[in-house]
CSV table of C-alpha atoms in Angstrom, one decimal:
chain,number,residue,atom,x,y,z
F,1,MET,CA,-5.2,-32.6,23.5
F,2,ALA,CA,-6.6,-29.2,22.5
F,3,THR,CA,-10.3,-28.9,21.5
F,4,PRO,CA,-11.3,-27.6,18.1
F,5,ARG,CA,-12.4,-24.3,19.7
F,6,GLU,CA,-9.0,-24.0,21.5
F,7,ARG,CA,-7.1,-24.7,18.2
F,8,SER,CA,-9.3,-22.1,16.4
F,9,LEU,CA,-8.6,-19.4,19.1
F,10,LEU,CA,-4.8,-20.2,19.0
F,11,MET,CA,-4.8,-19.9,15.2
F,12,SER,CA,-6.6,-16.5,15.5
F,13,HIS,CA,-4.0,-15.3,17.9
F,14,LEU,CA,-1.2,-16.4,15.7
F,15,VAL,CA,-2.7,-14.7,12.7
F,16,MET,CA,-3.1,-11.5,14.7
F,17,LEU,CA,0.5,-11.7,15.9
F,18,LEU,CA,1.8,-12.3,12.3
F,19,GLN,CA,-0.1,-9.3,11.0
F,20,LEU,CA,1.3,-7.1,13.7
F,21,LEU,CA,4.8,-8.2,13.0
F,22,LEU,CA,4.3,-7.5,9.3
F,23,LEU,CA,3.3,-3.9,10.1
F,24,LEU,CA,6.5,-3.2,12.0
F,25,PRO,CA,8.3,-0.2,10.4
F,26,PRO,CA,11.4,-0.9,8.3
F,27,LEU,CA,13.6,0.4,11.1
F,28,THR,CA,13.0,-3.0,12.8
F,29,TRP,CA,14.8,-4.6,9.9
F,30,SER,CA,18.0,-2.6,10.6
F,31,LEU,CA,19.0,-5.5,12.9
F,32,LEU,CA,19.5,-7.5,9.6
F,33,PRO,CA,23.1,-7.0,8.3
F,34,PRO,CA,23.4,-5.6,4.7
F,35,PRO,CA,24.4,-8.0,2.0
F,36,PRO,CA,28.2,-8.6,1.9
F,37,HIS,CA,28.7,-6.7,-1.4
F,38,PRO,CA,25.5,-4.8,-2.3
F,39,ALA,CA,26.7,-3.9,-5.8
F,40,PRO,CA,24.5,-1.6,-7.9
F,41,VAL,CA,22.6,-3.2,-10.8
F,42,HIS,CA,23.1,-2.0,-14.3
F,43,VAL,CA,19.7,-1.2,-16.0
F,44,PRO,CA,19.7,-0.7,-19.7
F,45,ALA,CA,17.7,2.0,-21.4
F,46,LEU,CA,14.5,0.9,-23.3
F,47,ILE,CA,14.0,3.3,-26.2
F,48,PRO,CA,10.7,3.3,-28.2
F,49,ARG,CA,11.1,3.3,-31.9
F,50,ALA,CA,7.8,3.2,-33.8
F,51,GLN,CA,4.2,2.8,-32.9
F,52,THR,CA,1.9,0.9,-35.3
F,53,PRO,CA,-1.9,0.8,-35.1
F,54,LEU,CA,-3.4,-2.7,-35.0
F,55,VAL,CA,-6.8,-4.1,-35.8
F,56,ARG,CA,-9.2,-4.2,-32.8
F,57,SER,CA,-9.1,-7.3,-30.6
F,58,ARG,CA,-11.9,-9.8,-30.9
F,59,PHE,CA,-11.8,-10.5,-27.1
F,60,SER,CA,-12.4,-14.1,-27.8
F,61,ALA,CA,-10.1,-15.7,-25.2
F,62,ARG,CA,-11.2,-17.2,-21.9
F,63,ALA,CA,-9.5,-16.1,-18.7
F,64,GLN,CA,-7.3,-18.9,-17.3
F,65,LEU,CA,-7.0,-18.5,-13.6
F,66,ALA,CA,-5.0,-21.7,-13.0
F,67,PHE,CA,-2.0,-21.3,-15.4
F,68,THR,CA,0.2,-24.4,-15.6
F,69,THR,CA,3.3,-25.1,-17.8
F,70,ARG,CA,6.0,-27.7,-18.2
F,71,CYS,CA,9.8,-27.0,-18.4
F,72,ASN,CA,12.7,-29.3,-19.1
F,73,SER,CA,16.4,-28.8,-18.5
F,74,SER,CA,17.0,-26.7,-21.6
F,75,CYS,CA,14.1,-24.5,-20.7
F,76,PHE,CA,15.4,-24.1,-17.1
F,77,HIS,CA,18.9,-23.2,-18.2
F,78,ARG,CA,17.8,-20.8,-21.0
F,79,GLY,CA,18.8,-17.2,-20.1
F,80,GLU,CA,18.7,-13.8,-21.7
F,81,ARG,CA,22.3,-14.0,-22.7
F,82,GLU,CA,21.5,-17.0,-24.9
F,83,GLU,CA,18.8,-15.1,-26.8
F,84,GLN,CA,19.9,-13.5,-30.0
F,85,ALA,CA,19.8,-9.7,-29.5
F,86,GLU,CA,17.3,-9.2,-32.4
F,87,ARG,CA,15.0,-11.9,-31.0
F,88,LEU,CA,15.1,-10.5,-27.5
F,89,THR,CA,14.4,-6.9,-28.6
F,90,GLU,CA,11.4,-8.3,-30.5
F,91,LYS,CA,10.1,-9.8,-27.3
F,92,LEU,CA,10.5,-6.6,-25.4
F,93,ALA,CA,8.3,-4.7,-27.9
F,94,PHE,CA,4.9,-4.3,-26.4
F,95,GLU,CA,1.2,-4.0,-27.2
F,96,THR,CA,-1.1,-1.4,-25.8
F,97,LEU,CA,-4.8,-1.9,-25.4
F,98,TYR,CA,-6.9,1.2,-24.9
F,99,ALA,CA,-10.3,1.6,-23.2
F,100,ASP,CA,-12.1,2.1,-26.5
F,101,GLY,CA,-10.9,-1.2,-27.8
F,102,SER,CA,-8.1,0.1,-30.1
F,103,ARG,CA,-4.6,-1.2,-29.8
F,104,THR,CA,-1.1,-0.4,-31.0
F,105,LEU,CA,2.3,-2.2,-31.2
F,106,THR,CA,5.4,-0.3,-30.1
F,107,THR,CA,8.8,-1.5,-31.2
F,108,VAL,CA,11.9,-0.7,-29.0
F,109,ARG,CA,15.6,-0.8,-29.0
F,110,VAL,CA,17.8,-1.5,-26.0
F,111,GLU,CA,20.7,0.7,-25.2
F,112,GLY,CA,23.6,-0.5,-23.0
F,113,ASP,CA,22.3,-4.1,-22.6
F,114,GLU,CA,25.7,-5.8,-22.7
F,115,GLU,CA,25.3,-6.7,-19.0
F,116,SER,CA,21.6,-6.4,-18.6
F,117,ASP,CA,20.4,-9.9,-18.1
F,118,GLY,CA,19.7,-11.5,-14.7
F,119,ASP,CA,22.4,-13.1,-12.7
F,120,PRO,CA,23.5,-16.4,-14.1
F,121,ARG,CA,22.0,-19.1,-12.0
F,122,ARG,CA,23.3,-22.4,-10.8
F,123,GLY,CA,23.7,-25.3,-13.2
F,124,GLY,CA,20.6,-27.0,-11.9
F,125,PRO,CA,18.3,-27.3,-8.9
F,126,ARG,CA,20.0,-27.2,-5.5
F,127,ALA,CA,20.8,-30.3,-3.6
F,128,GLY,CA,18.2,-30.9,-1.0
F,129,SER,CA,15.3,-29.6,-3.0
F,130,ARG,CA,12.0,-31.2,-2.5
F,131,ARG,CA,11.7,-34.2,-4.8
F,132,LYS,CA,8.5,-35.7,-3.8
F,133,ARG,CA,5.5,-35.1,-6.1
F,134,VAL,CA,2.9,-33.3,-4.0
F,135,ARG,CA,-0.5,-31.9,-4.5
F,136,ARG,CA,-0.2,-28.9,-6.8
F,137,GLN,CA,-0.3,-25.3,-5.4
F,138,ILE,CA,-0.9,-26.4,-1.8
F,139,TYR,CA,2.2,-28.0,-0.2
F,140,GLY,CA,1.6,-30.0,3.0
F,141,ALA,CA,-0.3,-28.0,5.7
F,142,ASP,CA,-1.9,-24.9,4.2
F,143,GLY,CA,0.3,-21.9,5.2
F,144,ARG,CA,-2.0,-19.1,4.0
F,145,PHE,CA,-3.4,-16.4,6.4
F,146,ASN,CA,-6.6,-14.4,5.8
F,147,ILE,CA,-6.0,-10.7,6.4
F,148,GLN,CA,-8.9,-9.2,8.3
F,149,GLY,CA,-9.6,-5.9,10.1
F,150,ASP,CA,-9.7,-2.3,8.9
F,151,HIS,CA,-6.2,-1.4,10.3
F,152,PHE,CA,-4.7,-4.4,8.4
F,153,LEU,CA,-6.5,-4.2,5.1
F,154,LEU,CA,-5.8,-0.5,4.7
F,155,ASP,CA,-2.2,-0.6,5.9
F,156,TYR,CA,1.0,-1.3,3.9
F,157,PRO,CA,1.9,-3.8,2.5
F,158,PHE,CA,-1.6,-5.4,2.4
F,159,SER,CA,-3.1,-2.2,1.0
F,160,THR,CA,-1.1,-2.7,-2.2
F,161,ALA,CA,-3.0,-5.8,-3.3
F,162,VAL,CA,-5.9,-5.2,-5.6
F,163,ARG,CA,-8.4,-7.4,-7.5
F,164,ILE,CA,-8.6,-7.7,-11.3
F,165,SER,CA,-12.1,-8.0,-12.8
F,166,THR,CA,-11.0,-11.1,-14.8
F,167,GLY,CA,-10.6,-13.0,-11.5
F,168,CYS,CA,-6.9,-12.4,-10.7
F,169,THR,CA,-4.9,-10.2,-8.4
F,170,GLY,CA,-2.6,-7.2,-9.0
F,171,VAL,CA,-0.2,-5.0,-7.0
F,172,LEU,CA,-0.1,-1.2,-6.9
F,173,VAL,CA,3.3,0.0,-8.3
F,174,SER,CA,2.5,3.7,-8.7
F,175,ARG,CA,-0.3,6.2,-8.1
F,176,GLN,CA,-2.0,5.0,-11.3
F,177,HIS,CA,-0.5,1.6,-12.3
F,178,VAL,CA,-1.1,-2.0,-11.4
F,179,LEU,CA,1.2,-4.9,-12.2
F,180,THR,CA,-0.4,-8.3,-12.8
F,181,ALA,CA,0.1,-11.5,-14.8
F,182,ALA,CA,-0.3,-11.3,-18.6
F,183,HIS,CA,-2.4,-14.5,-18.7
F,184,CYS,CA,-5.1,-12.6,-16.6
F,185,VAL,CA,-5.8,-10.4,-19.6
F,186,HIS,CA,-4.4,-12.3,-22.7
F,187,ASP,CA,-4.0,-16.0,-23.6
F,188,GLY,CA,-1.1,-15.4,-25.9
F,189,LYS,CA,-3.3,-15.2,-29.0
F,190,ASP,CA,-6.1,-12.8,-28.0
F,191,TYR,CA,-7.4,-10.7,-25.1
F,192,VAL,CA,-9.8,-12.4,-22.8
F,193,LYS,CA,-13.4,-11.4,-22.9
F,194,GLY,CA,-13.2,-9.5,-19.6
F,195,ALA,CA,-10.4,-7.3,-20.9
F,196,ARG,CA,-12.9,-5.3,-23.0
F,197,LYS,CA,-14.0,-3.4,-19.9
F,198,LEU,CA,-11.2,-4.2,-17.5
F,199,ARG,CA,-11.5,-2.9,-13.9
F,200,VAL,CA,-9.3,-2.9,-10.8
F,201,GLY,CA,-11.0,-3.5,-7.4
F,202,PHE,CA,-9.9,-1.8,-4.2
F,203,LEU,CA,-11.0,-3.6,-1.0
F,204,ILE,CA,-13.1,-1.5,1.3
F,205,PRO,CA,-13.3,-2.8,5.0
F,206,PRO,CA,-16.8,-3.3,6.4
F,207,SER,CA,-16.7,-0.5,8.9
F,208,ILE,CA,-16.1,2.1,6.2
F,209,ASN,CA,-19.2,0.9,4.5
F,210,GLY,CA,-21.3,1.9,7.6
F,211,THR,CA,-20.9,-1.3,9.7
F,212,HIS,CA,-20.0,-0.6,13.3
F,213,GLY,CA,-19.1,-2.4,16.4
F,214,GLY,CA,-18.8,-6.1,16.7
F,215,LEU,CA,-20.8,-6.6,13.4
F,216,ALA,CA,-17.8,-5.6,11.4
F,217,SER,CA,-16.0,-8.9,11.9
F,218,SER,CA,-19.0,-10.8,10.5
F,219,LYS,CA,-19.2,-9.0,7.2
F,220,ARG,CA,-16.8,-9.3,4.2
F,221,PRO,CA,-15.1,-6.3,2.7
F,222,LEU,CA,-16.7,-4.6,-0.3
F,223,VAL,CA,-14.8,-3.8,-3.5
F,224,ARG,CA,-14.7,-0.4,-5.2
F,225,TRP,CA,-14.0,-0.9,-8.9
F,226,VAL,CA,-12.0,1.5,-11.1
F,227,ARG,CA,-11.9,1.3,-14.9
F,228,VAL,CA,-8.6,0.6,-16.6
F,229,ARG,CA,-7.5,3.3,-19.1
F,230,ARG,CA,-4.9,1.1,-21.0
F,231,THR,CA,-3.2,-2.2,-20.7
F,232,ARG,CA,0.3,-3.1,-21.8
F,233,VAL,CA,1.5,-6.6,-22.5
F,234,PRO,CA,5.0,-7.6,-23.8
F,235,LYS,CA,5.3,-9.1,-27.3
F,236,GLY,CA,7.2,-12.0,-25.7
F,237,TRP,CA,3.9,-13.1,-24.2
F,238,ILE,CA,1.7,-12.4,-27.3
F,239,GLN,CA,4.0,-14.6,-29.5
F,240,GLY,CA,2.6,-17.5,-27.5
F,241,PRO,CA,2.8,-18.5,-23.9
F,242,GLN,CA,3.9,-22.1,-24.6
F,243,GLU,CA,6.9,-20.9,-26.5
F,244,VAL,CA,8.4,-18.8,-23.7
F,245,SER,CA,6.8,-20.6,-20.8
F,246,MET,CA,6.2,-18.1,-18.0
F,247,ASP,CA,9.1,-15.8,-18.8
F,248,PHE,CA,7.0,-12.9,-20.1
F,249,ASP,CA,3.8,-13.5,-18.0
F,250,TYR,CA,3.3,-9.9,-16.8
F,251,ALA,CA,1.2,-6.9,-17.8
F,252,LEU,CA,0.7,-3.3,-16.6
F,253,LEU,CA,-2.7,-1.7,-16.2
F,254,GLU,CA,-3.1,2.1,-16.1
F,255,LEU,CA,-6.1,3.3,-14.1
F,256,ARG,CA,-8.3,6.1,-15.3
F,257,TRP,CA,-7.4,8.3,-12.3
F,258,PRO,CA,-4.9,8.1,-9.5
F,259,HIS,CA,-5.6,6.3,-6.2
F,260,ARG,CA,-4.7,7.4,-2.7
F,261,ARG,CA,-3.3,4.2,-1.3
F,262,PRO,CA,0.3,3.3,-0.6
F,263,PHE,CA,2.0,1.5,-3.4
F,264,MET,CA,5.1,-0.7,-3.5
F,265,ARG,CA,8.2,0.2,-5.5
F,266,LEU,CA,9.7,-2.2,-8.1
F,267,SER,CA,13.2,-3.7,-7.9
F,268,VAL,CA,15.4,-5.9,-10.1
F,269,THR,CA,15.1,-9.3,-8.5
F,270,PRO,CA,18.2,-10.0,-6.4
F,271,SER,CA,19.7,-13.4,-6.0
F,272,SER,CA,18.0,-15.3,-3.2
F,273,ASP,CA,21.3,-15.1,-1.3
F,274,ASP,CA,20.9,-11.3,-1.3
F,275,LEU,CA,17.2,-11.4,-0.3
F,276,GLY,CA,16.4,-10.6,3.3
F,277,GLY,CA,15.8,-13.9,5.1
F,278,ASN,CA,15.7,-15.7,1.7
F,279,ARG,CA,12.0,-15.3,1.8
F,280,ILE,CA,9.3,-14.0,-0.6
F,281,HIS,CA,5.8,-12.8,0.3
F,282,PHE,CA,2.6,-12.1,-1.5
F,283,SER,CA,-1.1,-11.4,-0.9
F,284,GLY,CA,-3.8,-12.4,-3.3
F,285,PHE,CA,-7.5,-13.2,-3.8
F,286,ASP,CA,-7.4,-17.0,-3.9
F,287,SER,CA,-10.6,-18.4,-5.4
F,288,ASP,CA,-11.2,-20.8,-2.5
F,289,ARG,CA,-11.5,-17.9,0.0
F,290,SER,CA,-14.0,-15.7,-1.8
F,291,GLY,CA,-13.9,-12.0,-0.8
F,292,GLU,CA,-10.8,-12.5,1.5
F,293,LEU,CA,-7.3,-11.2,1.0
F,294,VAL,CA,-4.9,-14.1,1.6
F,295,TYR,CA,-1.3,-13.6,2.7
F,296,ARG,CA,1.6,-16.2,2.5
F,297,PHE,CA,5.4,-16.3,2.7
F,298,CYS,CA,8.0,-19.0,2.0
F,299,ALA,CA,11.6,-19.5,1.1
F,300,VAL,CA,13.0,-19.5,-2.5
F,301,GLU,CA,13.6,-23.0,-3.6
F,302,GLU,CA,15.1,-22.6,-7.0
F,303,GLU,CA,15.8,-19.7,-9.4
F,304,SER,CA,16.6,-19.4,-13.1
F,305,SER,CA,17.4,-16.3,-15.0
F,306,ASP,CA,13.7,-15.5,-15.5
F,307,LEU,CA,11.8,-17.4,-12.8
F,308,ILE,CA,11.5,-17.8,-9.1
F,309,TYR,CA,10.6,-21.4,-8.0
F,310,GLN,CA,8.9,-21.8,-4.6
F,311,HIS,CA,6.4,-23.7,-2.6
F,312,CYS,CA,4.2,-20.8,-1.3
F,313,ASP,CA,0.7,-22.2,-1.0
F,314,ALA,CA,-1.7,-20.6,-3.6
F,315,ARG,CA,-4.9,-21.3,-5.4
F,316,PRO,CA,-6.4,-19.9,-8.7
F,317,GLY,CA,-7.1,-16.2,-8.3
F,318,ALA,CA,-3.7,-15.5,-6.8
F,319,SER,CA,-2.1,-15.1,-10.2
F,320,GLY,CA,-0.8,-11.6,-10.8
F,321,SER,CA,0.0,-11.1,-7.1
F,322,GLY,CA,3.0,-8.9,-6.5
F,323,VAL,CA,5.8,-11.0,-5.0
F,324,TYR,CA,7.9,-8.9,-2.7
F,325,GLY,CA,10.9,-9.3,-0.4
F,326,ARG,CA,13.2,-7.3,1.7
F,327,VAL,CA,15.7,-5.8,-0.7
F,328,TRP,CA,18.8,-3.8,0.3
F,329,ASP,CA,18.4,-0.2,-0.9
F,330,ASN,CA,21.9,1.3,-1.6
F,331,ARG,CA,20.6,4.8,-1.7
F,332,LEU,CA,18.7,4.7,1.6
F,333,GLU,CA,21.2,2.1,3.1
F,334,ARG,CA,18.5,0.0,4.6
F,335,TRP,CA,16.2,-3.0,3.9
F,336,GLU,CA,13.0,-2.1,2.0
F,337,ARG,CA,10.0,-4.1,0.9
F,338,LYS,CA,9.9,-4.1,-2.9
F,339,VAL,CA,8.1,-6.0,-5.7
F,340,ILE,CA,10.6,-8.4,-7.2
F,341,GLY,CA,8.3,-10.7,-9.2
F,342,ILE,CA,4.8,-11.5,-10.4
F,343,PHE,CA,3.1,-14.7,-9.3
F,344,SER,CA,2.3,-16.7,-12.4
F,345,GLY,CA,1.1,-20.2,-11.5
F,346,HIS,CA,2.4,-23.7,-11.4
F,347,GLN,CA,5.1,-25.5,-13.3
F,348,TRP,CA,6.3,-29.1,-13.7
F,349,LEU,CA,10.0,-29.0,-13.9
F,350,GLU,CA,11.7,-32.1,-15.4
F,351,ILE,CA,15.4,-32.3,-14.5
F,352,ASP,CA,17.5,-35.5,-15.1
F,353,GLY,CA,14.4,-37.5,-15.8
F,354,GLU,CA,12.7,-36.5,-12.5
F,355,ASN,CA,9.5,-34.4,-12.3
F,356,ARG,CA,9.4,-31.7,-9.6
F,357,ASP,CA,6.5,-29.3,-9.1
F,358,TYR,CA,6.7,-25.7,-8.0
F,359,ASN,CA,4.7,-22.6,-7.8
F,360,VAL,CA,6.4,-20.0,-10.0
F,361,ALA,CA,6.9,-16.2,-10.1
F,362,VAL,CA,8.4,-14.2,-13.0
F,363,ARG,CA,11.6,-12.5,-12.0
F,364,ILE,CA,12.0,-8.8,-12.7
F,365,THR,CA,15.3,-8.8,-14.7
F,366,PRO,CA,17.1,-5.5,-15.5
F,367,LEU,CA,15.5,-5.6,-19.0
F,368,LYS,CA,12.0,-6.2,-17.7
F,369,PHE,CA,12.6,-3.5,-15.0
F,370,ALA,CA,13.5,-1.1,-17.8
F,371,GLN,CA,10.4,-2.0,-19.8
F,372,ILE,CA,7.9,-1.8,-16.9
F,373,CYS,CA,9.5,1.4,-15.6
F,374,TYR,CA,9.1,3.0,-19.0
F,375,TRP,CA,5.4,1.9,-19.1
F,376,VAL,CA,5.0,3.6,-15.7
F,377,HIS,CA,6.9,6.8,-16.3
F,378,GLY,CA,7.1,7.2,-20.1
F,379,ASN,CA,10.6,8.5,-19.5
F,380,ARG,CA,13.7,6.3,-19.5
F,381,LEU,CA,15.6,8.9,-17.5
F,382,ASP,CA,13.3,8.0,-14.5
F,383,CYS,CA,14.2,4.3,-14.8
F,384,VAL,CA,17.6,4.2,-13.1
F,385,HIS,CA,17.7,1.4,-10.5
F,386,ASP,CA,18.7,2.2,-6.9
């Protein structure tokens, strides 16, 4: 029987090994065969139509770090194809909040969206899914790993995770943009109080702050905060989160100036069958591990046209984390890490009278990819999917 000290040392070695494996270059993944038929994905063009000034926000909402919803069979099976075109276009309109507190509403039209929705999903949860009700957000033994050490915190992919001043997490998706969950900045009716002076935090390892030698491991990383220039939230969320569940729980933050860290490219979410290893990964700032970056990975359990259902362990604060996986890049002809979703929270899914609980991420469908890409580039010509 191992002593507590021996178990602690073993866990430390396992964490170190895991971190080293994660930093292996993409060339190592070439051993994985490509998907049988890696067909290109059609991405529609999102074209802005009109921009209308809105009254200033009251910033009256409270940040909700533990976001939980319920979904029944009709909710699970609802897809973009079933939405009326006019209704869906209305949800893809977006609101922009500026640093001075002003805001605008931009309406859009979608061009070439006949085949733009996510892949149709199975008629219901897969056979063999977990059916036992378990403690929400942590499933069985805690499978999260604290990421420590300068050479890990500042290296890709961990360097792409950033803190949001309202208490959530975000992921760097360009030199100046951060993707996060909408509920971190807006409750569906109004912006949260902290969105008035929203900031993004970059983790700074202890040694860079002047700590040297063995003392570095005993000190927590500091955070360098950068102000947000503007925030964009889809109208599908602002219409009310309970109406659309988690389908539109995403927002894009534009920083006041570019950063110098690696960022992770976006991808339309592939079917789990086309995802390398059928696994997703994300790193976030879980509230029960203050000041630490926490990494986890797990298999995809279920998927609808808009959501990824999984049992990755998470706690409040991880909301907004960029969910990534190994996606086959047709242009480069290799597997690449790409952001395929945004971690939203927890959902009770009722199917055939039985409650099942999952942690949930928002899928990046072709339409959402077109919208987010337009927010980043401001030019639809730059938003052609690989």
